[in-house]
Amino acid sequence: MKSILRGGNRVLISKSTNVYTNLALERYLAENIKHQPKTRLLLLWRNQPCVVVGRYQNPFAESDIKYLSEKQIDLARRYSGGGTCYHDLGNLNVTIVTTREDYNRKKNLHWIVNTLNEAFNLTLHVTDRDDIFLDTFKVTGSASRLERLYAYHHFTLLINSYLNDLRRSLKSEDQMKITSKATSSVRSSVLNLADRNNSITYEKTIALLIEKFFQWNNEKTTTSCDYIDPLLYYEHIKDFENELKSQKFLYQVTPPFVYTIEHEKQPIEISVSNGIITDIKGNDSIIDKKNFLGQLFHGVYHNIQKLNKT
Amino acid sequence: MQSTRLLVTARHFSSNWKTNHLLKRCITILNTSNIHRTNSNLNNSSLSLVDSNRSLCMNIRLSKNGIATIGQYQSIRYASSDSLPAHKRVALPALSPTMESGTIRSWAKVEGEKIAEGDILAEIETDKATLGFESSEEGYLAKILIPGGSKDVPIGKLCAIIVEKQEDIAAFKDYQGDDGEAPVSKKPTSEQAAAPKKSEKEPPKKSDSASKTEQEPAAGSTAKTIGANKDGSVFASPFARKLAQEKSINLQLVQGTGPNGRIVAEDVEKFIKEGGAKVDAKKEQAKPAAPTKAAKKEKEVSARAGGYNEQQVSELRTEYARRMVESKSTIPHYYLTIEVDLNEILKLREKLNDMLAPKSKDAKDKSRGITINDFIIKAAALACKKRPETNSVWMEKSIRQYETVDINVAINTDAGVLVAPILYNVEQKGLATINQEISQLSKKANDGKLGDNELEMGTFTISNLGMYGVTNFSAVIYPEQVNF
């Protein structure tokens, strides 16, 4: 148990494909490993189909909540900032954890780009916004979390994901209805790496990254990676996992917003703060305000949607 | 060739005018004194303005053409003005060179709350990163100027005020922040002015050193010469230099991330965006003590009329000194003195030497003959075997008792440096062997050819000052050893 927390250049691969477990594990390792300067921890993981929104985003504005629940696609919120992404088994998650001082997104991304370009004969490049693009298509989105003693940068890598599901999940009808200061996603057209070079697979990619990771860090003493079964650390990560799964964290930490609907040309503005409806402006005959004020927005969301008629 | 540093005490910061006035005076002083000291290079000197709270606020660099460029450099700055009590200004930090703005998502502390160093002040989101922005100061959060939920706050914008004393919080109740201040300014601006106190008096007095006033740089705000070498020159790439010159940045404040700590262009850009050098708390702690003492000492010395010869202390010597102090202050020493009648030993020695001498027909053989020292070494080894506890090392959580006795013997080399090479397994060696080895090591020491393994630490060091007529001395132990 203790050895999992030692520092140095290491590669850990999660055996779980549960997004909440993996996010909890990521945070647990970042917070508890004794990170040593000038060394990196590489975490590789992937999830069953899910949508992950950034820490300060509004899930309603970023995804089709209804579609998600129909298709049983998980919705998660991560601790790092940035935008929303769709995960499935064809999408590799990479996290690089370092000390706060060694935090450097560009370096991480350039390493990935160089490694993949060389091995798979691609023409990936890093953009200003710390994305990785293949020509005009996005294949990677980045996000980070910085704390006093550690920092992590994680990003996705579209290898062979179901892009139709991706597009469908991330399409939000509510985008126009919501006004807020939440972080909004910058949408881009996406592409799988396998679409460009069909020899690329998930297995090949992780094998490549593991090998090149140790070279990158000038590491000669150890080149082995560990498969980590988060279940073994359940006691340690359960608090994070429960938080990540909670309705509170999913919906109530959304920055305050105003949800505007139209009922027969008459607008109704619903103000939500901390997930709770704090104010409703509009014609009283359309909406029974008493029923809605003080309610959790995500709880009455369906009913509100029904009122939206042109 | 050390860069000269001029610390000027300031009493009040009240206006731009006063700052400029002070600068003009300082530049005049420096220029005047420069004329008289042709061999001193003032071009890389920095002028540091310090306020009455004894914290460094600005660093002004005197460039070749005599124009002072001012760099402001930190996201928490000290300030003091006639109307407001001393406070620290907290500005939005940049996480990367390209970052221009961020969002303050929430404040973790409320106005009036106590802040400890390292406490998270606010959750900030910028450039797809969430940051727990923590305080590098302790005090009280006097005022929050940018509320939680504020988006697109420019980097460097004043967000909050921290005060040292709880009673000062009230003074900031309606504080709105001064917009006249450009926290990340590429042009030299400052709200803080200083009244020159001692500087004008000093130059006429001193003859060969630049005027110095000692001030105790407070932790967390001293400007460090991060990218600078000892002689004041800065290790930076040509592009970085150009960039720094264009933007009037003092390269000495920029932290280099290139090879060998070289400053590259990216570092300079980052420096600009961050509004100044990142303050490394750890390094700061070491610094305030040393400059104060050095400055104080120099002040005392210079008040004396006589001249002095100052010798640079080599790194090796500094290290020895440090170790000695560390050893003496952290390790309990106890001393036992006993008089030993060596008559029998002396007789034995004569006998042995007679036996050994004829054997060496080699004229070049510099064998010294068995000395008292050799006897003592052997005796020590035997004693260690008899009392194994003396042949042990304290390993914090355990005591390691060695089975072999390895003894270091202090040798005074011709160069004057004391080395103590090691004799292994002394308990197994005979006097002759010991003697021989010491001769060899001694020669090597004088030639400067002692190998690393020869300088390892045993548990015992033996040193003899008998040849100087010393009857008793109390040695300072080597940190890893047990006996001396």
JSON list of N, CA and C in Angstrom, two decimals, chain A residues 3-12 33-42 96-99 213-214 217 219 221-222 224:
[
{"chain": "A", "resi": 3, "resn": "SER", "atom": "N", "xyz": [3.87, 1.64, -0.95]},
{"chain": "A", "resi": 3, "resn": "SER", "atom": "CA", "xyz": [4.75, 1.85, -2.10]},
{"chain": "A", "resi": 3, "resn": "SER", "atom": "C", "xyz": [4.03, 2.57, -3.22]},
{"chain": "A", "resi": 4, "resn": "ILE", "atom": "N", "xyz": [2.73, 2.53, -3.22]},
{"chain": "A", "resi": 4, "resn": "ILE", "atom": "CA", "xyz": [2.02, 3.20, -4.30]},
{"chain": "A", "resi": 4, "resn": "ILE", "atom": "C", "xyz": [2.19, 4.70, -4.20]},
{"chain": "A", "resi": 5, "resn": "LEU", "atom": "N", "xyz": [2.57, 5.17, -3.02]},
{"chain": "A", "resi": 5, "resn": "LEU", "atom": "CA", "xyz": [2.68, 6.60, -2.82]},
{"chain": "A", "resi": 5, "resn": "LEU", "atom": "C", "xyz": [4.09, 7.13, -2.95]},
{"chain": "A", "resi": 6, "resn": "ARG", "atom": "N", "xyz": [5.03, 6.29, -3.35]},
{"chain": "A", "resi": 6, "resn": "ARG", "atom": "CA", "xyz": [6.37, 6.82, -3.46]},
{"chain": "A", "resi": 6, "resn": "ARG", "atom": "C", "xyz": [6.50, 7.71, -4.69]},
{"chain": "A", "resi": 7, "resn": "GLY", "atom": "N", "xyz": [7.46, 8.62, -4.60]},
{"chain": "A", "resi": 7, "resn": "GLY", "atom": "CA", "xyz": [7.62, 9.60, -5.68]},
{"chain": "A", "resi": 7, "resn": "GLY", "atom": "C", "xyz": [8.54, 9.09, -6.77]},
{"chain": "A", "resi": 8, "resn": "GLY", "atom": "N", "xyz": [9.00, 9.98, -7.59]},
{"chain": "A", "resi": 8, "resn": "GLY", "atom": "CA", "xyz": [9.90, 9.61, -8.67]},
{"chain": "A", "resi": 8, "resn": "GLY", "atom": "C", "xyz": [9.15, 9.48, -9.99]},
{"chain": "A", "resi": 9, "resn": "ASN", "atom": "N", "xyz": [9.86, 9.12, -11.02]},
{"chain": "A", "resi": 9, "resn": "ASN", "atom": "CA", "xyz": [9.24, 8.95, -12.33]},
{"chain": "A", "resi": 9, "resn": "ASN", "atom": "C", "xyz": [8.50, 7.63, -12.38]},
{"chain": "A", "resi": 10, "resn": "ARG", "atom": "N", "xyz": [7.20, 7.69, -12.53]},
{"chain": "A", "resi": 10, "resn": "ARG", "atom": "CA", "xyz": [6.42, 6.46, -12.49]},
{"chain": "A", "resi": 10, "resn": "ARG", "atom": "C", "xyz": [5.29, 6.48, -13.49]},
{"chain": "A", "resi": 11, "resn": "VAL", "atom": "N", "xyz": [4.86, 5.27, -13.85]},
{"chain": "A", "resi": 11, "resn": "VAL", "atom": "CA", "xyz": [3.68, 5.14, -14.70]},
{"chain": "A", "resi": 11, "resn": "VAL", "atom": "C", "xyz": [2.67, 4.28, -13.97]},
{"chain": "A", "resi": 12, "resn": "LEU", "atom": "N", "xyz": [1.45, 4.77, -13.85]},
{"chain": "A", "resi": 12, "resn": "LEU", "atom": "CA", "xyz": [0.38, 3.99, -13.23]},
{"chain": "A", "resi": 12, "resn": "LEU", "atom": "C", "xyz": [-0.78, 3.92, -14.21]},
{"chain": "A", "resi": 33, "resn": "ILE", "atom": "N", "xyz": [0.89, 11.45, -3.07]},
{"chain": "A", "resi": 33, "resn": "ILE", "atom": "CA", "xyz": [2.20, 10.95, -3.47]},
{"chain": "A", "resi": 33, "resn": "ILE", "atom": "C", "xyz": [3.25, 11.98, -3.11]},
{"chain": "A", "resi": 34, "resn": "LYS", "atom": "N", "xyz": [4.40, 11.47, -2.68]},
{"chain": "A", "resi": 34, "resn": "LYS", "atom": "CA", "xyz": [5.48, 12.38, -2.33]},
{"chain": "A", "resi": 34, "resn": "LYS", "atom": "C", "xyz": [6.22, 12.77, -3.61]},
{"chain": "A", "resi": 35, "resn": "HIS", "atom": "N", "xyz": [5.70, 13.78, -4.25]},
{"chain": "A", "resi": 35, "resn": "HIS", "atom": "CA", "xyz": [6.28, 14.18, -5.52]},
{"chain": "A", "resi": 35, "resn": "HIS", "atom": "C", "xyz": [7.68, 14.72, -5.34]},
{"chain": "A", "resi": 36, "resn": "GLN", "atom": "N", "xyz": [8.57, 14.26, -6.18]},
{"chain": "A", "resi": 36, "resn": "GLN", "atom": "CA", "xyz": [9.92, 14.78, -6.10]},
{"chain": "A", "resi": 36, "resn": "GLN", "atom": "C", "xyz": [10.18, 15.76, -7.24]},
{"chain": "A", "resi": 37, "resn": "PRO", "atom": "N", "xyz": [10.93, 16.78, -6.97]},
{"chain": "A", "resi": 37, "resn": "PRO", "atom": "CA", "xyz": [11.19, 17.74, -8.03]},
{"chain": "A", "resi": 37, "resn": "PRO", "atom": "C", "xyz": [11.81, 17.08, -9.25]},
{"chain": "A", "resi": 38, "resn": "LYS", "atom": "N", "xyz": [11.49, 17.61, -10.39]},
{"chain": "A", "resi": 38, "resn": "LYS", "atom": "CA", "xyz": [12.04, 17.13, -11.65]},
{"chain": "A", "resi": 38, "resn": "LYS", "atom": "C", "xyz": [11.66, 15.69, -11.96]},
{"chain": "A", "resi": 39, "resn": "THR", "atom": "N", "xyz": [10.61, 15.21, -11.36]},
{"chain": "A", "resi": 39, "resn": "THR", "atom": "CA", "xyz": [10.13, 13.88, -11.75]},
{"chain": "A", "resi": 39, "resn": "THR", "atom": "C", "xyz": [8.65, 14.01, -12.07]},
{"chain": "A", "resi": 40, "resn": "ARG", "atom": "N", "xyz": [8.15, 13.04, -12.80]},
{"chain": "A", "resi": 40, "resn": "ARG", "atom": "CA", "xyz": [6.75, 13.10, -13.20]},
{"chain": "A", "resi": 40, "resn": "ARG", "atom": "C", "xyz": [6.06, 11.78, -12.92]},
{"chain": "A", "resi": 41, "resn": "LEU", "atom": "N", "xyz": [4.77, 11.89, -12.66]},
{"chain": "A", "resi": 41, "resn": "LEU", "atom": "CA", "xyz": [3.94, 10.71, -12.53]},
{"chain": "A", "resi": 41, "resn": "LEU", "atom": "C", "xyz": [3.01, 10.70, -13.73]},
{"chain": "A", "resi": 42, "resn": "LEU", "atom": "N", "xyz": [2.99, 9.58, -14.42]},
{"chain": "A", "resi": 42, "resn": "LEU", "atom": "CA", "xyz": [2.10, 9.46, -15.58]},
{"chain": "A", "resi": 42, "resn": "LEU", "atom": "C", "xyz": [0.97, 8.52, -15.22]},
{"chain": "A", "resi": 96, "resn": "ILE", "atom": "N", "xyz": [-0.51, 13.98, -16.07]},
{"chain": "A", "resi": 96, "resn": "ILE", "atom": "CA", "xyz": [0.89, 14.10, -15.66]},
{"chain": "A", "resi": 96, "resn": "ILE", "atom": "C", "xyz": [0.92, 14.94, -14.39]},
{"chain": "A", "resi": 97, "resn": "VAL", "atom": "N", "xyz": [1.40, 14.31, -13.32]},
{"chain": "A", "resi": 97, "resn": "VAL", "atom": "CA", "xyz": [1.43, 14.98, -12.02]},
{"chain": "A", "resi": 97, "resn": "VAL", "atom": "C", "xyz": [2.87, 15.33, -11.66]},
{"chain": "A", "resi": 98, "resn": "THR", "atom": "N", "xyz": [3.07, 16.56, -11.22]},
{"chain": "A", "resi": 98, "resn": "THR", "atom": "CA", "xyz": [4.42, 17.00, -10.82]},
{"chain": "A", "resi": 98, "resn": "THR", "atom": "C", "xyz": [4.31, 17.89, -9.59]},
{"chain": "A", "resi": 99, "resn": "THR", "atom": "N", "xyz": [5.46, 18.36, -9.15]},
{"chain": "A", "resi": 99, "resn": "THR", "atom": "CA", "xyz": [5.42, 19.38, -8.10]},
{"chain": "A", "resi": 99, "resn": "THR", "atom": "C", "xyz": [4.89, 20.66, -8.73]},
{"chain": "A", "resi": 213, "resn": "PHE", "atom": "N", "xyz": [7.97, 7.52, -22.01]},
{"chain": "A", "resi": 213, "resn": "PHE", "atom": "CA", "xyz": [7.90, 8.34, -20.80]},
{"chain": "A", "resi": 213, "resn": "PHE", "atom": "C", "xyz": [9.19, 8.28, -20.01]},
{"chain": "A", "resi": 214, "resn": "PHE", "atom": "N", "xyz": [9.72, 7.08, -19.85]},
{"chain": "A", "resi": 214, "resn": "PHE", "atom": "CA", "xyz": [10.94, 6.95, -19.06]},
{"chain": "A", "resi": 214, "resn": "PHE", "atom": "C", "xyz": [12.13, 7.56, -19.78]},
{"chain": "A", "resi": 217, "resn": "ASN", "atom": "N", "xyz": [12.11, 11.28, -19.26]},
{"chain": "A", "resi": 217, "resn": "ASN", "atom": "CA", "xyz": [12.52, 11.72, -17.94]},
{"chain": "A", "resi": 217, "resn": "ASN", "atom": "C", "xyz": [13.92, 11.25, -17.58]},
{"chain": "A", "resi": 219, "resn": "GLU", "atom": "N", "xyz": [15.12, 8.43, -17.21]},
{"chain": "A", "resi": 219, "resn": "GLU", "atom": "CA", "xyz": [15.00, 7.48, -16.11]},
{"chain": "A", "resi": 219, "resn": "GLU", "atom": "C", "xyz": [15.61, 6.16, -16.55]},
{"chain": "A", "resi": 221, "resn": "THR", "atom": "N", "xyz": [16.74, 3.82, -13.94]},
{"chain": "A", "resi": 221, "resn": "THR", "atom": "CA", "xyz": [16.63, 2.83, -12.87]},
{"chain": "A", "resi": 221, "resn": "THR", "atom": "C", "xyz": [15.35, 2.02, -12.93]},
{"chain": "A", "resi": 222, "resn": "THR", "atom": "N", "xyz": [14.27, 2.65, -13.32]},
{"chain": "A", "resi": 222, "resn": "THR", "atom": "CA", "xyz": [13.04, 1.87, -13.38]},
{"chain": "A", "resi": 222, "resn": "THR", "atom": "C", "xyz": [12.28, 2.18, -14.65]},
{"chain": "A", "resi": 224, "resn": "SER", "atom": "N", "xyz": [9.35, 0.20, -15.30]},
{"chain": "A", "resi": 224, "resn": "SER", "atom": "CA", "xyz": [8.14, -0.63, -15.27]},
{"chain": "A", "resi": 224, "resn": "SER", "atom": "C", "xyz": [6.95, 0.21, -14.86]}
]
